[in-house]
XYZ file of C-alpha atoms in Angstrom:
655
model
C 0.000 0.000 0.000
C 2.818 2.349 0.811
C 4.490 1.751 -2.528
C 1.212 2.285 -4.370
C 0.625 5.556 -2.515
C 4.112 6.732 -3.391
C 3.500 5.941 -7.030
C 0.245 7.885 -7.010
C 1.914 10.857 -5.338
C 4.760 10.831 -7.820
C 2.410 10.671 -10.785
C 1.779 14.442 -11.028
C 5.491 15.073 -10.941
C 6.037 12.597 -13.750
C 3.559 14.524 -15.915
C 5.438 17.813 -15.448
C 7.420 18.760 -18.525
C 10.815 20.368 -18.260
C 10.757 23.815 -19.934
C 12.453 23.774 -23.274
C 14.165 26.483 -25.257
C 11.175 26.679 -27.580
C 8.865 27.363 -24.623
C 11.081 30.223 -23.516
C 11.022 31.684 -27.040
C 7.228 31.545 -27.136
C 7.037 33.230 -23.740
C 9.354 36.008 -24.953
C 7.267 36.566 -28.081
C 4.123 36.733 -25.976
C 5.525 39.159 -23.393
C 7.786 41.133 -25.761
C 5.603 41.883 -28.787
C 8.421 43.862 -30.394
C 10.097 40.527 -31.192
C 7.025 39.501 -33.157
C 6.727 42.454 -35.521
C 10.365 43.597 -35.612
C 11.505 40.330 -37.226
C 9.057 40.908 -40.095
C 9.719 44.624 -40.464
C 10.084 45.753 -44.069
C 12.534 48.605 -44.485
C 11.407 49.234 -48.049
C 7.681 49.487 -47.322
C 7.531 50.766 -43.750
C 10.599 52.880 -42.968
C 9.602 55.969 -44.966
C 6.005 56.270 -43.632
C 7.231 55.490 -40.108
C 9.893 58.204 -40.403
C 7.394 60.807 -41.597
C 4.934 59.795 -38.866
C 7.700 59.877 -36.266
C 8.654 63.427 -37.206
C 5.059 64.619 -36.956
C 4.562 62.722 -33.710
C 7.676 64.314 -32.185
C 6.132 67.754 -32.698
C 2.992 66.654 -30.871
C 5.002 64.965 -28.125
C 7.040 68.100 -27.425
C 4.035 70.443 -27.447
C 1.812 68.162 -25.367
C 4.680 67.197 -23.073
C 5.254 70.816 -22.073
C 1.521 71.479 -21.817
C 0.579 68.397 -19.810
C 3.499 68.931 -17.423
C 2.054 72.341 -16.613
C -1.351 70.678 -16.297
C 0.228 68.259 -13.810
C 1.567 71.235 -11.777
C 5.245 70.397 -12.368
C 8.037 72.078 -14.319
C 7.562 71.839 -18.132
C 10.858 70.008 -18.687
C 9.482 66.925 -16.935
C 6.837 66.699 -19.649
C 9.617 66.204 -22.195
C 10.926 63.275 -20.160
C 7.391 61.918 -19.995
C 7.242 62.023 -23.804
C 10.447 59.985 -24.092
C 10.754 57.085 -21.649
C 7.163 55.734 -21.586
C 7.074 55.666 -25.396
C 10.254 53.546 -25.529
C 8.987 51.088 -22.912
C 5.576 50.707 -24.538
C 7.179 50.094 -27.940
C 8.879 47.054 -26.380
C 6.011 45.628 -24.317
C 2.860 47.061 -25.946
C 0.761 45.340 -28.601
C -0.807 48.444 -30.145
C 1.308 49.170 -33.207
C -0.367 52.529 -33.811
C -0.670 53.706 -30.193
C 1.315 56.788 -29.169
C 2.101 56.599 -25.455
C 3.392 59.566 -23.500
C 1.996 62.374 -21.399
C -1.801 62.332 -21.162
C -4.227 65.069 -20.155
C -6.452 62.938 -17.928
C -3.650 61.319 -15.925
C -1.892 64.681 -15.626
C -5.033 66.244 -14.224
C -5.402 63.442 -11.674
C -1.778 63.644 -10.539
C -2.094 67.429 -10.219
C -4.552 66.883 -7.374
C -1.882 65.029 -5.403
C 0.805 67.579 -6.266
C -1.290 70.571 -5.204
C -2.450 68.814 -2.053
C 0.958 67.665 -0.808
C 3.129 70.503 -2.174
C 0.831 73.535 -2.466
C 1.972 76.729 -4.112
C 1.867 78.472 -0.747
C 4.737 76.278 0.462
C 7.067 77.702 -2.194
C 8.095 80.525 0.095
C 8.813 78.067 2.917
C 11.263 75.956 0.924
C 14.890 76.860 0.478
C 15.607 78.904 -2.598
C 18.934 77.202 -3.272
C 19.042 75.220 -6.474
C 19.503 71.475 -6.226
C 22.083 69.461 -8.081
C 19.350 68.179 -10.455
C 19.361 70.448 -13.528
C 19.634 73.514 -11.315
C 15.937 73.342 -10.358
C 14.669 74.528 -6.982
C 13.743 72.258 -4.091
C 10.108 73.235 -4.588
C 10.100 71.955 -8.177
C 11.840 68.724 -7.151
C 9.322 68.120 -4.376
C 6.506 68.525 -6.854
C 7.925 66.146 -9.440
C 8.626 63.719 -6.601
C 4.900 63.570 -5.837
C 3.979 63.170 -9.521
C 6.610 60.430 -9.928
C 5.236 58.657 -6.841
C 1.752 58.689 -8.396
C 3.214 57.292 -11.606
C 5.148 54.593 -9.738
C 2.235 53.407 -7.608
C -0.183 53.603 -10.543
C 2.174 51.426 -12.558
C 2.511 48.938 -9.708
C -1.288 48.674 -9.576
C -1.414 48.025 -13.318
C 1.262 45.333 -13.089
C -0.638 43.742 -10.201
C -3.764 43.709 -12.358
C -1.741 41.985 -15.063
C -0.596 39.326 -12.587
C -4.207 38.812 -11.468
C -5.306 38.588 -15.127
C -7.924 41.313 -14.642
C -7.815 42.276 -18.293
C -10.661 39.829 -18.867
C -12.869 42.005 -16.637
C -12.722 44.940 -19.050
C -16.007 43.798 -20.621
C -17.673 45.633 -17.721
C -16.372 48.917 -19.135
C -18.722 49.555 -22.021
C -18.303 51.990 -24.887
C -20.814 54.558 -23.532
C -18.988 54.603 -20.186
C -15.577 55.172 -21.802
C -16.965 57.845 -24.135
C -18.711 59.725 -21.326
C -15.758 59.466 -18.943
C -13.213 60.734 -21.479
C -15.544 63.534 -22.602
C -16.138 64.616 -19.007
C -12.428 64.471 -18.229
C -11.667 66.522 -21.358
C -14.178 69.097 -20.113
C -12.257 69.187 -16.819
C -8.977 69.757 -18.672
C -10.411 72.620 -20.702
C -11.714 74.172 -17.490
C -8.303 73.831 -15.828
C -6.716 75.747 -18.722
C -9.153 78.657 -18.447
C -6.809 80.619 -16.183
C -4.045 80.501 -18.826
C -6.404 81.243 -21.721
C -7.726 84.287 -19.886
C -4.431 85.327 -18.287
C -5.910 85.193 -14.786
C -4.211 84.453 -11.499
C -6.294 81.720 -9.928
C -5.709 79.372 -6.969
C -5.853 75.651 -7.585
C -9.448 74.470 -7.133
C -10.266 70.763 -6.992
C -12.500 68.291 -5.205
C -16.249 67.658 -5.534
C -18.005 70.312 -7.628
C -14.636 71.989 -8.237
C -15.668 72.303 -11.894
C -18.420 74.757 -10.950
C -16.318 76.583 -8.351
C -13.741 77.403 -11.039
C -16.316 79.081 -13.269
C -17.842 80.828 -10.277
C -14.401 82.261 -9.474
C -13.904 83.336 -13.103
C -17.211 85.200 -13.295
C -16.601 86.747 -9.907
C -13.199 88.058 -11.029
C -14.059 88.681 -14.670
C -12.465 92.137 -14.549
C -9.028 90.622 -13.973
C -8.995 88.942 -17.406
C -5.867 89.899 -19.330
C -6.979 91.128 -22.755
C -3.638 90.385 -24.469
C -3.682 86.754 -23.291
C -7.327 86.341 -24.324
C -6.726 87.692 -27.851
C -3.600 85.590 -28.302
C -5.493 82.505 -27.099
C -8.377 83.089 -29.508
C -5.970 83.678 -32.396
C -4.027 80.519 -31.569
C -7.184 78.392 -31.332
C -8.512 79.709 -34.664
C -5.192 79.061 -36.428
C -4.858 75.566 -34.954
C -8.401 74.525 -35.836
C -8.289 75.908 -39.381
C -4.906 74.428 -40.288
C -5.744 71.034 -38.789
C -9.025 70.954 -40.704
C -7.162 71.793 -43.912
C -4.623 69.073 -43.160
C -7.478 66.622 -42.691
C -9.144 67.666 -45.938
C -6.001 67.419 -48.069
C -4.196 64.556 -46.330
C -4.744 62.302 -49.343
C -3.125 64.784 -51.746
C -0.155 65.747 -49.588
C 2.064 63.186 -47.859
C 3.463 65.567 -45.234
C 1.013 67.700 -43.279
C 1.930 71.088 -41.877
C 3.158 70.765 -38.249
C 1.043 73.672 -37.104
C 1.763 73.053 -33.406
C 5.503 73.479 -33.963
C 5.067 76.478 -36.263
C 2.782 78.174 -33.750
C 5.176 77.544 -30.861
C 8.126 78.981 -32.804
C 6.157 81.988 -34.057
C 4.689 82.772 -30.631
C 8.058 82.409 -28.894
C 9.778 84.652 -31.463
C 7.031 87.287 -31.242
C 7.081 87.262 -27.460
C 10.873 87.606 -27.444
C 10.897 90.502 -29.929
C 8.108 92.457 -28.257
C 9.165 91.582 -24.692
C 5.572 90.638 -23.818
C 6.623 89.148 -20.505
C 7.668 92.510 -19.121
C 5.547 94.839 -21.252
C 2.173 93.151 -20.846
C 2.903 90.792 -17.960
C 2.253 87.759 -20.178
C 3.129 84.484 -18.444
C 5.718 82.383 -20.302
C 7.086 78.858 -19.904
C 10.403 80.032 -18.508
C 13.761 78.323 -18.264
C 13.962 74.767 -19.613
C 17.260 73.098 -18.635
C 19.267 70.901 -20.987
C 19.904 67.203 -20.608
C 18.470 64.299 -18.614
C 19.307 63.891 -14.919
C 20.496 60.549 -13.527
C 17.669 58.229 -12.414
C 16.370 58.506 -8.873
C 13.747 56.457 -7.044
C 10.449 58.223 -6.298
C 9.854 59.125 -2.632
C 8.386 55.956 -1.132
C 7.316 57.642 2.097
C 4.381 59.392 0.407
C 2.918 56.388 -1.448
C 0.155 55.968 1.114
C -0.835 59.609 0.621
C -1.247 59.291 -3.163
C -3.011 55.925 -3.354
C -6.321 57.514 -4.457
C -4.693 59.346 -7.356
C -2.645 56.255 -8.210
C -5.784 54.145 -8.616
C -7.292 56.889 -10.768
C -4.200 57.011 -12.976
C -4.096 53.206 -13.251
C -7.751 52.784 -14.226
C -8.390 55.902 -16.294
C -5.088 55.667 -18.162
C -5.543 51.974 -18.904
C -9.157 52.283 -20.048
C -8.434 55.194 -22.389
C -5.300 53.512 -23.765
C -6.980 50.129 -24.230
C -9.812 51.716 -26.199
C -7.254 53.256 -28.587
C -5.285 50.002 -28.863
C -8.416 47.990 -29.618
C -9.520 50.594 -32.151
C -6.188 50.465 -33.983
C -6.174 46.657 -33.872
C -9.649 46.563 -35.395
C -8.719 49.127 -38.045
C -5.507 47.401 -39.132
C -6.598 43.809 -38.410
C -4.359 42.537 -35.656
C -5.064 41.391 -32.120
C -4.448 43.042 -28.750
C -4.171 41.164 -25.445
C -5.928 43.103 -22.674
C -3.672 41.672 -19.968
C -0.505 42.420 -21.918
C -1.618 46.048 -22.146
C -1.794 46.120 -18.349
C 1.842 45.004 -18.250
C 2.977 47.435 -20.944
C 1.402 50.519 -19.370
C 2.343 49.389 -15.872
C 6.016 49.113 -16.775
C 5.806 52.403 -18.704
C 4.750 54.119 -15.491
C 6.961 52.218 -13.042
C 10.254 52.456 -14.970
C 9.643 56.018 -16.182
C 8.969 57.203 -12.621
C 12.678 56.698 -11.883
C 13.444 59.271 -14.615
C 11.266 62.094 -13.192
C 8.289 61.349 -15.445
C 4.661 62.230 -14.826
C 1.985 59.499 -15.289
C 1.630 58.373 -18.897
C -0.969 56.810 -21.186
C -1.935 56.783 -24.850
C -3.507 59.964 -26.230
C -6.254 60.113 -28.838
C -4.766 63.071 -30.724
C -1.336 61.505 -31.132
C -2.794 58.128 -32.118
C -5.035 59.800 -34.707
C -1.931 61.583 -35.998
C -0.245 58.228 -36.579
C -3.305 57.086 -38.529
C -3.369 60.158 -40.750
C 0.370 60.103 -41.522
C 0.392 56.417 -42.462
C 2.451 54.911 -39.642
C 3.026 51.164 -39.894
C 4.585 50.127 -36.573
C 5.973 51.400 -33.284
C 9.129 52.391 -35.176
C 7.381 55.727 -35.715
C 7.235 56.218 -31.937
C 10.895 55.244 -31.547
C 11.894 57.769 -34.216
C 9.878 60.436 -32.417
C 11.786 59.567 -29.230
C 15.075 60.293 -31.007
C 13.783 63.702 -32.062
C 12.443 64.443 -28.562
C 15.883 63.574 -27.205
C 17.412 66.111 -29.588
C 14.966 68.744 -28.318
C 15.885 67.955 -24.707
C 19.617 68.442 -25.325
C 19.545 71.307 -27.837
C 16.276 73.130 -28.604
C 14.605 73.052 -25.177
C 16.103 76.279 -23.769
C 14.853 78.225 -26.823
C 11.253 77.667 -25.662
C 11.736 80.038 -22.723
C 9.565 82.745 -24.359
C 6.636 80.467 -25.265
C 3.457 82.087 -23.822
C 1.437 79.888 -21.497
C -1.801 80.942 -23.214
C -0.512 79.489 -26.498
C 0.409 76.268 -24.727
C -3.079 76.128 -23.208
C -4.590 76.658 -26.661
C -2.622 73.674 -27.975
C -4.034 71.567 -25.126
C -7.626 72.638 -25.788
C -7.464 72.010 -29.539
C -5.715 68.689 -28.915
C -8.771 67.577 -26.929
C -11.083 68.093 -29.894
C -11.338 64.355 -30.542
C -12.670 63.783 -27.036
C -14.958 66.783 -26.926
C -16.770 65.932 -30.179
C -17.853 62.650 -28.598
C -20.973 64.595 -27.644
C -22.158 63.566 -31.109
C -22.410 59.975 -29.834
C -25.503 60.957 -27.852
C -27.676 60.880 -30.969
C -26.493 57.384 -31.844
C -27.089 56.083 -28.328
C -30.559 57.627 -28.248
C -31.544 55.910 -31.502
C -30.048 52.538 -30.585
C -30.730 52.183 -26.863
C -32.053 54.939 -24.647
C -30.687 53.192 -21.554
C -27.138 53.563 -22.944
C -27.972 57.212 -23.598
C -28.935 57.589 -19.945
C -25.723 55.855 -18.834
C -23.672 58.248 -20.994
C -25.355 61.353 -19.595
C -25.199 60.223 -15.956
C -21.544 59.132 -16.252
C -20.632 62.477 -17.806
C -22.412 64.373 -15.027
C -20.634 62.352 -12.331
C -17.293 62.924 -14.060
C -17.584 66.706 -14.208
C -19.060 66.913 -10.702
C -16.398 64.762 -9.074
C -13.511 63.265 -11.075
C -12.722 60.937 -13.979
C -12.095 57.919 -11.751
C -15.360 58.508 -9.875
C -17.244 58.841 -13.148
C -15.679 55.635 -14.448
C -16.591 53.742 -11.290
C -20.144 55.087 -11.394
C -20.512 54.086 -15.045
C -19.357 50.526 -14.379
C -21.611 50.157 -11.318
C -24.554 51.697 -13.169
C -24.083 49.390 -16.174
C -23.793 46.314 -13.973
C -26.854 47.281 -11.943
C -28.924 47.826 -15.084
C -27.844 44.465 -16.501
C -28.756 42.773 -13.229
C -32.086 44.569 -13.279
C -32.870 43.786 -16.910
C -31.578 40.209 -17.025
C -34.062 38.442 -14.738
C -37.029 40.550 -15.885
C -36.387 40.046 -19.575
C -38.787 37.752 -21.430
C -36.967 34.440 -21.313
C -39.129 32.487 -23.734
C -40.775 33.368 -27.023
C -42.581 30.999 -29.370
C -42.167 31.028 -33.108
C -42.492 28.662 -36.042
C -39.330 27.074 -37.404
C -40.217 25.864 -40.896
C -36.870 24.212 -41.659
C -36.956 22.151 -38.482
C -40.624 21.378 -39.039
C -39.914 19.936 -42.486
C -37.047 17.835 -41.149
C -39.135 16.397 -38.337
C -42.186 15.768 -40.522
C -40.199 13.485 -42.799
C -39.455 11.265 -39.806
C -42.561 11.558 -37.625
C -46.269 11.505 -38.089
C -48.516 14.486 -37.461
C -49.751 13.230 -34.122
C -46.256 13.051 -32.637
C -45.514 16.459 -34.064
C -48.396 17.896 -32.081
C -47.051 16.509 -28.820
C -43.476 17.796 -28.955
C -42.397 21.240 -27.814
C -38.757 22.295 -28.154
C -37.195 25.038 -26.028
C -33.801 26.302 -27.124
C -31.669 27.890 -24.379
C -29.429 30.510 -25.933
C -28.213 32.333 -22.835
C -26.331 31.457 -19.665
C -28.632 30.096 -16.970
C -27.546 31.731 -13.728
C -29.054 33.141 -10.577
C -30.129 36.276 -12.422
C -32.586 34.615 -14.787
C -33.161 31.110 -13.365
C -36.441 31.911 -11.641
C -37.842 33.728 -14.660
C -36.846 30.807 -16.895
C -38.730 28.353 -14.667
C -41.840 30.520 -14.541
C -41.999 30.950 -18.318
C -41.717 27.195 -18.934
C -44.423 26.458 -16.383
C -46.686 29.076 -17.976
C -46.300 27.422 -21.365
C -47.131 24.015 -19.951
C -50.056 25.039 -17.754
C -51.835 27.304 -20.234
C -54.967 25.595 -21.555
C -56.377 27.562 -24.421
C -55.557 25.094 -27.179
C -59.185 24.566 -28.035
C -59.422 28.127 -29.355
C -56.704 27.636 -31.995
C -57.378 26.523 -35.591
C -56.288 23.040 -36.635
C -53.628 24.389 -39.013
C -51.951 26.289 -36.190
C -52.135 23.273 -33.912
C -50.139 21.176 -36.372
C -47.367 23.704 -36.672
C -44.093 22.764 -35.061
C -43.258 25.247 -32.298
C -39.888 26.116 -30.941
C -39.397 28.301 -27.877
C -36.237 30.364 -27.677
C -34.586 32.034 -24.711
C -34.236 35.633 -25.686
C -30.553 36.443 -26.156
C -31.140 40.185 -25.997
C -31.743 41.710 -22.578
C -34.029 44.408 -23.898
C -36.981 43.070 -21.944
C -39.394 43.226 -24.903
C -42.224 40.797 -24.264
C -43.610 38.481 -26.918
C -47.246 37.516 -26.537
C -46.617 34.231 -28.322
C -44.503 33.059 -25.420
C -47.533 32.026 -23.416
C -48.815 29.461 -25.911
C -49.542 26.130 -24.225
C -48.459 22.591 -24.895
C -50.652 21.055 -27.500
C -51.709 18.053 -25.481
C -52.277 17.279 -21.806
C -49.757 14.496 -22.308
C -46.957 16.289 -24.162
C -43.192 16.007 -24.411
C -40.698 18.772 -23.803
C -37.275 18.924 -25.434
C -34.718 21.361 -23.964
C -31.985 22.257 -26.459
C -28.937 23.237 -24.368
C -26.589 23.964 -27.283
C -26.657 27.688 -26.468
C -26.243 27.220 -22.723
C -22.706 28.588 -22.521
C -22.449 28.281 -18.753
C -24.587 27.851 -15.670
C -24.096 28.250 -11.954
C -25.449 26.166 -9.120
C -28.764 27.989 -9.114
C -29.172 27.445 -12.851
C -28.426 23.714 -12.666
C -30.763 23.323 -9.694
C -33.471 25.111 -11.663
C -33.041 22.734 -14.599
C -33.504 19.793 -12.212
C -36.524 21.506 -10.682
C -38.055 22.024 -14.140
C -37.552 18.327 -14.868
C -39.187 17.236 -11.629
C -42.125 19.649 -12.014
C -42.741 18.507 -15.578
C -42.566 14.878 -14.491
C -45.215 15.549 -11.860
C -47.419 17.054 -14.583
C -46.966 13.942 -16.781
C -44.735 15.832 -19.211
C -41.740 13.909 -20.529
C -38.562 16.025 -20.610
C -35.543 15.372 -22.853
C -32.317 17.405 -22.834
C -30.144 17.614 -25.951
C -26.689 19.005 -26.714
C -25.688 18.971 -23.042
C -22.038 19.218 -22.079
C -20.522 16.482 -19.956
C -20.108 18.898 -17.051
C -23.795 19.880 -17.207
C -24.919 16.224 -17.234
C -22.675 15.466 -14.280
C -23.918 18.525 -12.376
C -27.580 17.687 -12.974
C -27.113 14.090 -11.850
C -25.338 15.388 -8.756
C -28.012 17.969 -7.912
C -31.155 15.825 -8.211
C -32.624 12.352 -8.483
C -33.204 12.053 -12.213
C -35.109 9.203 -13.812
C -32.653 6.372 -14.363
C -35.128 4.004 -16.064
C -35.233 5.851 -19.382
C -32.697 8.169 -21.010
C -33.217 11.925 -20.786
C -29.963 13.168 -22.347
C -29.574 12.983 -26.137
C -27.011 14.125 -28.683
C -29.491 15.818 -31.064
C -33.079 16.964 -31.348
C -33.828 14.272 -33.917
C -32.587 11.572 -31.535
C -34.799 12.904 -28.759
C -37.880 13.007 -31.012
C -37.121 9.498 -32.279
C -37.020 8.298 -28.679
C -40.355 10.016 -27.965
C -41.866 8.350 -31.036
C -40.511 4.965 -29.958
C -41.892 5.336 -26.437
C -45.259 6.321 -27.894
C -45.412 3.224 -30.085
C -44.406 1.035 -27.127
C -47.146 2.565 -25.005
C -49.702 1.917 -27.791
C -48.570 -1.710 -28.063
C -48.825 -2.146 -24.308
C -52.321 -0.711 -24.364
C -53.333 -3.188 -27.098
C -51.785 -6.094 -25.183
C -53.725 -5.164 -22.083
C -56.931 -5.176 -24.111
């Protein structure tokens, strides 16, 4: 016995296979997608469009990097770092070949809450004015980027943890209306946060619940302090940006290289501000000194991680959801696949590793990704080329942006959010398709602007789940309709009398606790209804098939209450569409069988999986004298016909 036990215990170990070199290669290809597409990269076909796209992307990365760093309440130079390191890391680990990762408005806005809370502007006078050894920046600026880097680090750790837990499969809870409303609401927040730069106003940082409305209340209260020069320059910049980008969009098929209007505007505004000395003459706020080079890596301050956990979760969820939507969109457009869990790893590492290089939280941006589409990018080589150009800006051109007006930078941010803001047009589509989705969009948007993007996202997910739970059990589970093809097939094998006695119910949805009770009630209603005498003979002889409604719209079908055609009828349950069932669902199937048996209704189940058969036998005492599980509908009907003939013969023998 001891030897036998030892053999049994050693059996699992004997089945374990020693990892081979080929297994390691497959793992590397799965976790390092760059190895998959880089080996098939065509220099002749892809290098030129990737180079052009990379040059255009670099312009966007520099402009948005400076702008989103200011949005994150840190020095603008850290936005350039945030446009460099995350893009390199995502190119290695990410699966979206047309996704431009870098600084992102929504994550910058979330991290700004932590920066302003832990290192408020009022503390600037309390810190030492001596410059640190890092790029000659003040202690105040280094404290601020330390908080932003801590948010990035912890947000990345959360994303990597979600990858380990394989939570990418749970993204089905985040529906398209929720993502659209959340990103639109967050874009509205970003535009509001830039109002002080567009108007040239001095405004304290306002955040928290209903902060959106407090900002506009402050603006209208201090409307006389609006700086006219900043307002005119902002309006001019917005008009130029919108017009040129629309022209680029209209003529993108005729011209291969679009005009980099962001770069042209930045150069023109900086040159004009320098020549006219707007900073001193009109008091126009400018970007200021941008140091050269990249400092040596440094770990984020770990002692404040507990204080930024709320913002870190917001960065992890909002950044991932927005980035995944862009990755899935590009994969659908260019016909390749994206692994949701791998995207967790890619963005997690982009935040964790980049946080050691003084980077603010990163994610993919809609404007940059759309730019890659329009310029014909093929792979992530375009992003790597843009990183080379951003590196050149950091070491050479950066200091020349000293005179760039902040109102122009804010205008670039606002126009860059156009793709998110025009998602208001989705409301018409949602209203025409499903008014409940329209309501989810509106309510999620309201929660986002009243509170924050992460709160709006959470509300949207909870609201969607609650509505599904509410609609699922109340939806009409059974509807009756004629199936002429099946009727013809059965009529060639059976006589008319048998045809009248058989009712087939096809289960096309999961049978779980949400809809099990409703399913049972609908079947019992069909069986117990006794109005068959009112139906014409032609309708009686029609073959009827009842179908579990796959849509959860809750639209009732009056035909669903038609009765069995005979007091002694047979019921066939087609389980081919029963994708899964829980304990309540299996128990309900057993209960249906027992109730039908008590009503002298024979029940047959077809297309059942082995696990379902085992579960049903385990849950209840099924009839073991005659078979109830069959491989096909025809086999079940043949068995019913055979049992009928046997019962007729037995009746004759008794006579």
